[in-house]
């Protein structure tokens, strides 16, 4: 059996677990900011596109 | 044998489902136009894109087929994931195809094709996309239900009712909020899913250990479990087919492309590709390890209780997890898997629906329709896809392993649409003759592979003798050859200069002729 094959898959598995743990925390924080930004921009666009009578309501 | 506690674990699952439904329904008020509904007003930023792309491309069904690949092929089962990770990274860095696609401002890929190949090719490409996409998605509900049945331990007779309830829940927020609801719920689902996956992976390592995983692969698969080209491994046909498949999926898989087209600009789309690339390896490697662990820990006696006809390689992983995961964490596992499944279902229904509305229905629209009417039709199409999924998932008999089924059904459109996209972006001579030939030859092999075993159980046909991997690879080769030969055969005309992907599109209708070289 080729020991290099074992080392390769150990590295792949370790990289996936470490990368995934890190990115989960990072995206959980930054993704929430993205949602706020996206909804804010959409709300502004929608308000700008509404006629004055709609906005008054 | 499941450790699922209805009160403790059930409460965790209930809170998750309620939070998702509230979040999904709340954002519906931001939907005012078809563009908001289909591509979130093109306001998605990079981290939301990463969360959404990762959540969409990992469902219960992904977990099941990648675990099955680990069980049946060892570590080599994760090779498709590594290939796609490399493809995502390279394409994200270079912008190959995705840069012109995003810059064109289209909402679907066939819309881009109309600019170079004409409305008939747009319609035909939309048709194969829908055929391949819906056949691919048709089994998601049943497989998801089978996983939940094994892990939670409910009566398999309830499977249809659980599937229906889950689908109705997903339909409620997808129909109301479209891509906006999908993105917001995908974010929640990404967080829940990722925490669940990582916790369960830790439990698996603690239970089995790395050395035993390696020993199990050595015992059951030999060198072929570590190296695809070694004796006993799946060989060159597998590598060639998977390389074509993963490259094509990266540039044309509609749920992935929908994120690119929802990104606020081209640079954001490319950054999303680069930063999500490692996830595409992780989504094969992590459940693959669970599948190997199931192979290590379960005996034939443990699998003896499966219903007649059930595939042990598919059901081993959920049976193993039902025994491994304790009360409390079981709720997290089920919530994570529901999150994975719901994000996939909602996104897939919306993106296939967008092709039906934007491309298949284009010839039947007389002039521009109002935003209100457009939203009504998009919502109706999403509901109809949900109904199709429910019934198709119930009666379709799966033959062979799950990953092969998904590879073959995906190839129906990936082979031709990827060739069309590359040609549309980089080959000015490409025309509608070549595009038609690519669509025909790209779909012919996988459709034949899918249908022939149902007509002839003895598998006497030449196609089925070649094997799924060679058939799949040949579909890509023939689609490319069809494009080249067809395009070169068409006589060049003076007035038919192709518009190219950056030119403004037409609104549809078969009356206009296709562009020629």
XYZ file of C-alpha atoms in Angstrom:
574
model
C 0.000 0.000 0.000
C 1.285 3.445 -0.926
C 1.739 5.547 2.262
C 1.677 8.749 0.159
C -1.976 8.033 -0.636
C -2.776 7.992 3.082
C -0.886 11.251 3.682
C -2.665 12.937 0.779
C -6.101 12.036 2.075
C -5.151 12.977 5.630
C -4.107 16.427 4.370
C -7.297 16.796 2.312
C -9.521 15.789 5.266
C -7.664 18.056 7.719
C -7.761 21.003 5.299
C -11.509 20.560 4.709
C -12.322 20.415 8.441
C -10.127 23.405 9.387
C -11.211 25.517 6.411
C -14.885 24.741 6.939
C -14.751 25.575 10.673
C -13.067 28.910 9.963
C -15.305 29.927 7.094
C -18.472 29.066 9.053
C -17.623 31.622 11.759
C -16.433 34.230 9.247
C -19.459 33.915 6.928
C -21.890 33.846 9.892
C -20.666 37.334 10.897
C -20.077 38.902 7.491
C -23.160 37.311 5.870
C -25.481 39.007 8.396
C -23.979 42.373 7.397
C -24.499 41.547 3.731
C -28.198 40.798 4.361
C -28.692 44.128 6.140
C -26.933 45.951 3.296
C -28.892 44.139 0.587
C -32.294 44.749 2.193
C -31.393 48.397 2.854
C -30.457 48.980 -0.784
C -33.604 47.224 -2.021
C -35.801 49.279 0.329
C -34.218 52.518 -0.934
C -34.659 51.443 -4.565
C -38.282 50.526 -3.941
C -39.007 53.837 -2.205
C -37.384 55.759 -5.038
C -39.523 53.912 -7.593
C -42.839 54.485 -5.805
C -45.114 57.388 -6.742
C -45.532 60.122 -4.079
C -49.066 58.975 -3.205
C -47.787 55.449 -2.478
C -44.997 56.791 -0.274
C -47.440 59.013 1.668
C -49.381 55.915 2.662
C -32.197 2.427 17.708
C -32.402 6.192 17.018
C -31.531 8.565 19.861
C -34.016 11.178 18.620
C -35.958 12.513 21.613
C -39.303 14.056 20.549
C -39.153 16.729 23.278
C -35.503 17.768 23.361
C -34.524 17.138 19.735
C -38.015 17.879 18.438
C -37.896 21.331 20.085
C -34.568 22.146 18.435
C -35.960 21.161 15.033
C -39.221 23.069 15.670
C -37.396 26.298 16.604
C -35.225 26.020 13.497
C -38.227 25.475 11.198
C -40.162 28.382 12.718
C -37.189 30.770 12.455
C -36.689 29.823 8.794
C -40.349 30.302 7.930
C -40.536 33.714 9.648
C -37.314 34.957 8.022
C -38.368 33.679 4.595
C -41.830 35.222 4.711
C -40.704 38.571 6.195
C -38.540 39.559 3.216
C -41.395 39.160 0.711
C -42.197 42.877 1.028
C -38.952 43.757 -0.757
C -40.090 41.948 -3.915
C -41.504 44.440 -6.396
C -40.189 43.260 -9.763
C -39.439 40.010 -11.591
C -35.736 40.877 -11.286
C -36.090 41.065 -7.481
C -37.856 37.700 -7.514
C -35.422 35.835 -9.774
C -32.028 37.437 -9.054
C -32.645 39.394 -5.806
C -32.431 42.726 -7.637
C -28.726 41.871 -8.301
C -27.850 43.153 -4.831
C -26.157 40.069 -3.332
C -22.737 40.618 -1.754
C -19.888 38.129 -1.495
C -20.387 36.566 1.979
C -24.114 36.114 1.521
C -23.220 34.568 -1.834
C -20.818 32.117 -0.181
C -23.459 31.112 2.396
C -26.148 30.743 -0.249
C -24.006 28.831 -2.725
C -22.717 26.444 -0.066
C -26.181 25.849 1.423
C -27.748 25.318 -1.999
C -25.131 22.871 -3.211
C -25.362 20.703 -0.109
C -28.636 18.884 0.507
C -29.525 15.642 2.273
C -29.235 14.026 -1.118
C -25.640 15.324 -1.470
C -24.840 13.899 1.934
C -26.374 10.555 0.942
C -24.611 10.115 -2.409
C -21.228 11.332 -1.170
C -21.463 9.016 1.850
C -22.456 6.224 -0.536
C -19.397 7.063 -2.655
C -17.203 6.818 0.456
C -18.815 3.493 1.348
C -18.485 1.976 -2.135
C -15.252 3.590 -3.411
C -13.300 4.647 -0.300
C -11.425 7.977 -0.367
C -11.579 7.972 -4.163
C -15.302 8.718 -3.833
C -14.292 12.307 -2.950
C -12.405 12.865 -6.231
C -15.369 14.625 -7.976
C -15.447 17.166 -5.126
C -11.730 17.894 -5.463
C -12.103 18.291 -9.225
C -14.940 20.771 -8.777
C -13.012 22.709 -6.112
C -10.132 23.126 -8.582
C -12.566 24.144 -11.344
C -14.258 26.732 -9.089
C -10.901 28.196 -8.052
C -9.461 28.432 -11.580
C -12.690 29.776 -13.109
C -13.138 32.279 -10.278
C -9.564 33.553 -10.725
C -9.650 33.728 -14.525
C -13.327 34.636 -15.045
C -13.510 31.977 -17.791
C -17.081 32.157 -19.165
C -18.540 33.598 -15.939
C -17.135 37.078 -16.594
C -18.850 37.595 -19.976
C -21.945 35.841 -18.638
C -22.326 38.219 -15.673
C -21.412 41.296 -17.720
C -24.117 40.445 -20.286
C -26.857 41.274 -17.742
C -29.008 38.215 -18.572
C -31.175 36.389 -16.027
C -30.582 32.872 -17.431
C -27.962 31.212 -19.651
C -30.339 30.488 -22.596
C -31.127 34.221 -22.720
C -27.461 34.766 -23.582
C -27.598 32.081 -26.292
C -30.332 33.954 -28.150
C -27.859 36.740 -28.901
C -25.581 34.447 -30.901
C -27.699 31.444 -31.854
C -31.223 32.852 -32.157
C -34.531 32.220 -30.304
C -34.949 28.574 -31.355
C -31.666 27.591 -29.739
C -32.587 29.603 -26.647
C -35.786 27.577 -26.407
C -34.090 24.224 -27.098
C -31.356 24.960 -24.534
C -34.040 25.909 -22.000
C -35.805 22.608 -22.711
C -32.732 20.405 -22.082
C -31.876 22.446 -18.992
C -35.350 21.794 -17.597
C -35.306 18.126 -18.629
C -31.917 17.455 -17.017
C -32.536 19.712 -14.026
C -35.942 18.377 -13.042
C -34.969 14.722 -13.572
C -31.916 15.424 -11.412
C -33.976 17.046 -8.695
C -36.797 14.516 -8.882
C -35.286 12.176 -6.298
C -34.332 14.796 -3.690
C -37.504 14.548 -1.634
C -37.575 10.767 -1.427
C -33.897 10.448 -0.545
C -34.265 13.217 2.053
C -37.280 11.430 3.507
C -35.400 8.109 3.668
C -32.511 9.769 5.536
C -34.862 11.377 8.066
C -36.785 8.118 8.485
C -33.562 6.250 9.329
C -32.086 8.932 11.618
C -35.244 10.025 13.463
C -36.684 6.516 13.493
C -40.201 7.347 12.307
C -42.341 4.765 10.479
C -41.357 4.605 6.735
C -45.089 4.688 6.004
C -45.014 8.354 7.058
C -42.315 9.200 4.527
C -44.718 10.661 1.947
C -46.427 12.841 4.555
C -43.113 14.121 5.921
C -41.960 14.893 2.353
C -45.196 16.731 1.605
C -45.060 18.825 4.804
C -41.417 19.755 4.171
C -42.152 20.731 0.579
C -45.168 22.872 1.546
C -43.052 24.727 4.111
C -40.350 25.434 1.528
C -42.942 26.430 -1.076
C -44.538 29.001 1.245
C -41.454 31.181 1.554
C -40.042 30.484 -1.916
C -43.302 31.390 -3.659
C -43.730 34.577 -1.639
C -40.190 35.948 -1.570
C -38.380 34.282 -4.496
C -34.606 34.666 -4.545
C -34.668 37.182 -1.674
C -36.301 34.656 0.668
C -33.985 31.958 -0.677
C -30.876 34.038 0.091
C -31.955 35.006 3.614
C -33.059 31.482 4.546
C -29.906 30.074 2.890
C -27.834 32.173 5.290
C -29.640 30.723 8.335
C -29.460 27.265 6.819
C -25.740 27.587 6.097
C -24.990 28.395 9.746
C -27.167 25.584 11.165
C -25.993 23.079 8.537
C -22.293 23.849 8.996
C -22.387 23.619 12.802
C -24.248 20.290 12.529
C -21.836 18.864 9.928
C -18.745 19.823 11.927
C -20.090 18.501 15.243
C -21.072 15.159 13.663
C -17.672 14.893 11.934
C -15.970 15.385 15.308
C -18.168 12.598 16.775
C -17.267 10.299 13.864
C -13.519 10.896 14.335
C -13.858 10.332 18.085
C -15.768 7.087 17.463
C -13.705 5.553 14.639
C -10.366 7.366 14.430
C -8.254 8.054 11.348
C -6.265 4.786 11.469
C -9.377 2.659 11.400
C -10.827 4.647 8.499
C -7.626 3.979 6.515
C -7.608 0.285 7.470
C -11.241 -0.081 6.411
C -10.540 1.389 2.969
C -7.452 -0.837 2.593
C -9.443 -3.930 3.555
C -12.500 -3.314 1.374
C -11.112 -1.391 -1.611
C -7.326 -1.946 -1.634
C -5.135 0.571 -3.480
C -8.139 1.546 -5.634
C -9.722 3.136 -2.578
C -6.914 5.740 -2.423
C -5.920 6.183 -6.054
C -8.535 6.233 -8.859
C -6.007 4.877 -11.386
C -4.724 1.998 -9.228
C -5.927 -1.581 -9.638
C -9.496 -1.856 -8.332
C -10.064 1.901 -8.722
C -12.699 3.400 -11.018
C -10.074 4.194 -13.689
C -9.638 6.720 -16.494
C -13.245 6.678 -17.670
C -14.360 7.892 -14.230
C -11.695 10.630 -14.103
C -12.424 11.870 -17.628
C -16.198 11.915 -17.158
C -15.983 13.598 -13.750
C -13.512 16.226 -15.033
C -15.898 17.195 -17.856
C -18.915 17.053 -15.543
C -17.404 19.241 -12.816
C -16.035 21.811 -15.265
C -19.408 22.012 -17.026
C -21.309 22.223 -13.727
C -19.084 25.070 -12.548
C -19.870 27.245 -15.555
C -23.464 26.222 -16.318
C -25.266 24.585 -13.353
C -28.271 26.874 -13.110
C -28.470 27.107 -9.265
C -24.758 28.071 -9.181
C -25.143 30.508 -12.078
C -28.207 32.069 -10.399
C -25.847 33.206 -7.577
C -23.397 34.632 -10.080
C -26.220 36.524 -11.805
C -27.597 37.735 -8.442
C -24.197 39.141 -7.435
C -24.068 42.922 -7.350
C -21.245 42.969 -9.918
C -18.912 40.695 -11.892
C -16.042 41.022 -9.378
C -18.313 39.958 -6.500
C -19.387 36.901 -8.487
C -15.782 35.866 -9.140
C -14.768 36.383 -5.503
C -17.709 34.209 -4.463
C -16.421 31.440 -6.769
C -12.864 31.622 -5.397
C -13.879 31.712 -1.733
C -16.465 28.922 -2.017
C -14.169 26.616 -3.995
C -12.870 24.659 -0.973
C -16.437 23.944 0.102
C -16.918 21.850 -3.035
C -14.159 19.521 -1.836
C -15.521 19.547 1.733
C -19.041 18.583 0.621
C -17.622 15.316 -0.778
C -14.879 14.665 1.762
C -16.855 15.129 5.009
C -19.873 12.890 4.250
C -17.474 10.525 2.449
C -15.701 10.027 5.783
C -19.077 9.306 7.404
C -19.712 6.648 4.733
C -16.302 5.025 5.365
C -17.004 5.133 9.111
C -20.329 3.342 8.497
C -18.448 0.696 6.502
C -16.029 0.293 9.413
C -18.582 0.119 12.204
C -21.642 -1.683 10.792
C -21.895 -5.427 10.310
C -24.165 -7.227 7.809
C -26.484 -7.989 10.737
C -26.917 -4.245 11.345
C -28.109 -3.797 7.765
C -30.322 -6.882 7.719
C -33.383 -4.915 8.844
C -33.537 -2.857 5.657
C -36.692 -3.264 3.542
C -36.408 -5.563 0.475
C -34.708 -3.842 -2.452
C -33.133 -1.118 -0.291
C -29.469 -0.456 -1.128
C -27.279 -1.069 1.975
C -24.544 1.247 0.647
C -27.071 4.122 0.570
C -28.659 3.474 3.963
C -25.559 2.528 5.967
C -24.550 6.123 6.834
C -27.918 7.246 8.317
C -28.207 3.966 10.248
C -24.708 4.536 11.664
C -25.483 8.157 12.623
C -28.747 7.135 14.296
C -26.663 4.998 16.661
C -23.773 7.413 17.091
C -25.347 10.814 17.709
C -26.695 11.318 21.274
C -29.904 13.022 22.413
C -29.634 16.791 22.047
C -27.085 16.643 19.264
C -29.538 14.514 17.289
C -31.830 17.560 17.109
C -28.893 19.579 15.775
C -28.140 16.885 13.170
C -31.756 16.734 11.977
C -32.023 20.555 11.916
C -28.748 20.695 9.958
C -29.965 18.150 7.434
C -33.358 19.833 7.109
C -31.508 23.122 6.576
C -29.384 21.529 3.877
C -32.410 20.022 2.165
C -34.679 23.071 2.367
C -32.045 25.428 0.979
C -31.434 23.093 -1.951
C -35.133 22.533 -2.682
C -36.077 26.208 -2.528
C -33.198 27.333 -4.681
C -33.561 24.586 -7.264
C -37.317 25.143 -7.664
C -36.722 28.854 -8.161
C -33.839 28.527 -10.603
C -35.428 25.841 -12.803
C -38.623 27.904 -12.653
C -36.701 30.956 -13.859
C -35.636 29.057 -17.006
C -39.234 27.952 -17.671
C -40.509 31.527 -17.315
C -37.637 33.400 -18.935
C -36.818 31.027 -21.805
C -39.454 28.351 -22.428
C -42.353 30.799 -22.107
C -40.557 33.573 -24.036
C -42.071 32.729 -27.471
C -45.581 32.838 -26.023
C -45.316 36.313 -24.530
C -46.838 38.973 -26.774
C -44.840 42.075 -25.951
C -43.568 43.093 -22.519
C -45.680 41.843 -19.611
C -46.314 43.783 -16.399
C -44.190 43.084 -13.320
C -47.312 41.928 -11.457
C -48.176 39.421 -14.173
C -44.567 38.228 -14.356
C -44.469 37.636 -10.601
C -47.773 35.739 -10.768
C -46.455 33.374 -13.462
C -43.139 32.826 -11.704
C -44.925 31.918 -8.486
C -47.292 29.577 -10.335
C -44.367 27.814 -12.032
C -42.606 27.275 -8.690
C -45.777 25.670 -7.262
C -46.113 23.410 -10.339
C -42.483 22.282 -9.981
C -43.213 21.446 -6.337
C -46.193 19.286 -7.381
C -44.029 17.537 -10.015
C -41.320 16.797 -7.441
C -43.803 15.276 -5.063
C -45.227 12.842 -7.584
C -42.000 12.053 -9.483
C -40.178 11.390 -6.219
C -42.846 8.903 -5.199
C -42.920 6.658 -8.241
C -39.534 6.786 -9.998
C -37.594 3.524 -9.399
C -33.853 4.258 -8.987
C -31.549 1.749 -10.726
C -27.830 1.869 -9.963
C -26.083 4.172 -7.534
C -27.285 7.662 -6.726
C -24.210 9.636 -7.870
C -24.287 7.939 -11.273
C -27.971 8.833 -11.647
C -27.234 12.481 -10.837
C -24.184 12.547 -13.114
C -26.139 11.097 -16.030
C -29.238 13.308 -15.616
C -27.049 16.393 -15.139
C -25.077 15.537 -18.280
C -28.301 15.717 -20.365
C -27.861 19.457 -20.353
C -24.405 20.138 -18.895
C -22.658 18.585 -21.906
C -24.360 20.723 -24.555
C -24.980 23.913 -22.576
C -21.336 24.104 -21.456
C -20.193 23.717 -25.082
C -22.708 26.375 -26.167
C -21.560 28.768 -23.449
C -17.841 28.413 -24.230
C -18.566 28.831 -27.962
C -20.879 31.781 -27.365
C -18.242 33.569 -25.283
C -15.080 32.747 -27.247
C -15.812 31.502 -30.799
C -17.320 33.982 -33.233
C -17.828 31.333 -35.924
C -20.195 29.311 -33.679
C -23.756 29.383 -35.032
C -27.198 27.841 -34.625
C -26.396 24.717 -36.733
C -23.532 23.843 -34.430
C -25.605 24.675 -31.349
C -28.466 22.412 -32.483
C -26.044 19.530 -33.149
C -24.401 20.015 -29.735
C -27.767 19.961 -27.948
C -28.886 16.817 -29.806
C -25.684 14.797 -29.336
C -25.161 16.037 -25.777
C -28.594 14.814 -24.702
C -28.798 11.614 -26.793
C -26.238 9.531 -24.873
C -27.365 10.302 -21.320
C -31.074 9.940 -22.201
C -30.328 6.566 -23.808
C -28.251 5.526 -20.784
C -31.144 6.441 -18.512
C -33.948 4.816 -20.504
C -32.451 1.656 -22.030
C -32.057 -0.341 -18.805
C -35.779 0.234 -18.129
C -36.706 -1.282 -21.501
C -34.129 -4.072 -21.421
C -33.191 -5.416 -17.984
C -30.595 -7.701 -19.557
C -28.623 -4.631 -20.678
C -27.912 -6.001 -24.137
C -27.598 -2.603 -25.756
C -24.200 -1.361 -26.897
C -24.583 1.898 -24.946
C -25.173 0.183 -21.658
C -22.234 -2.167 -22.286
C -19.921 0.844 -22.552
C -20.756 1.823 -18.990
C -22.064 5.047 -17.484
C -18.658 6.761 -17.280
C -17.712 6.275 -20.951
C -21.249 7.208 -22.035
C -21.071 10.377 -19.981
C -17.632 11.334 -21.318
C -18.714 10.642 -24.903
C -21.684 12.993 -24.446
C -19.239 15.887 -23.832
C -16.986 14.895 -26.733
C -19.905 14.519 -29.162
C -21.460 17.821 -28.067
C -18.148 19.593 -28.786
C -17.680 17.797 -32.124
C -21.300 18.601 -33.039
C -20.724 22.285 -32.331
C -17.532 22.458 -34.413
C -18.758 20.423 -37.384
C -22.241 22.001 -37.435
C -20.849 25.535 -37.260
C -18.322 24.909 -40.017
C -20.928 23.258 -42.268
C -23.290 26.234 -42.236
C -22.596 28.553 -45.168
C -21.394 31.974 -44.075
C -23.749 34.882 -44.822
C -22.858 38.556 -45.125
C -25.609 39.992 -42.945
C -25.641 37.465 -40.182
C -22.742 38.590 -38.051
C -23.135 37.190 -34.544
C -24.092 39.717 -31.903
C -21.786 38.284 -29.236
C -22.503 37.926 -25.559
C -22.207 41.609 -24.765
C -24.871 42.753 -27.186
C -28.409 43.601 -26.083
C -30.834 40.663 -26.241
C -34.134 40.232 -27.995
C -37.348 39.643 -26.157
C -38.164 36.253 -27.662
C -40.422 34.844 -30.354
C -39.662 32.369 -33.124
C -40.233 34.930 -35.873
C -36.663 36.195 -35.851
C -33.974 34.175 -37.539
C -30.924 32.914 -35.690
C -27.626 34.644 -36.176
C -25.145 32.925 -38.421
C -21.452 33.120 -38.954
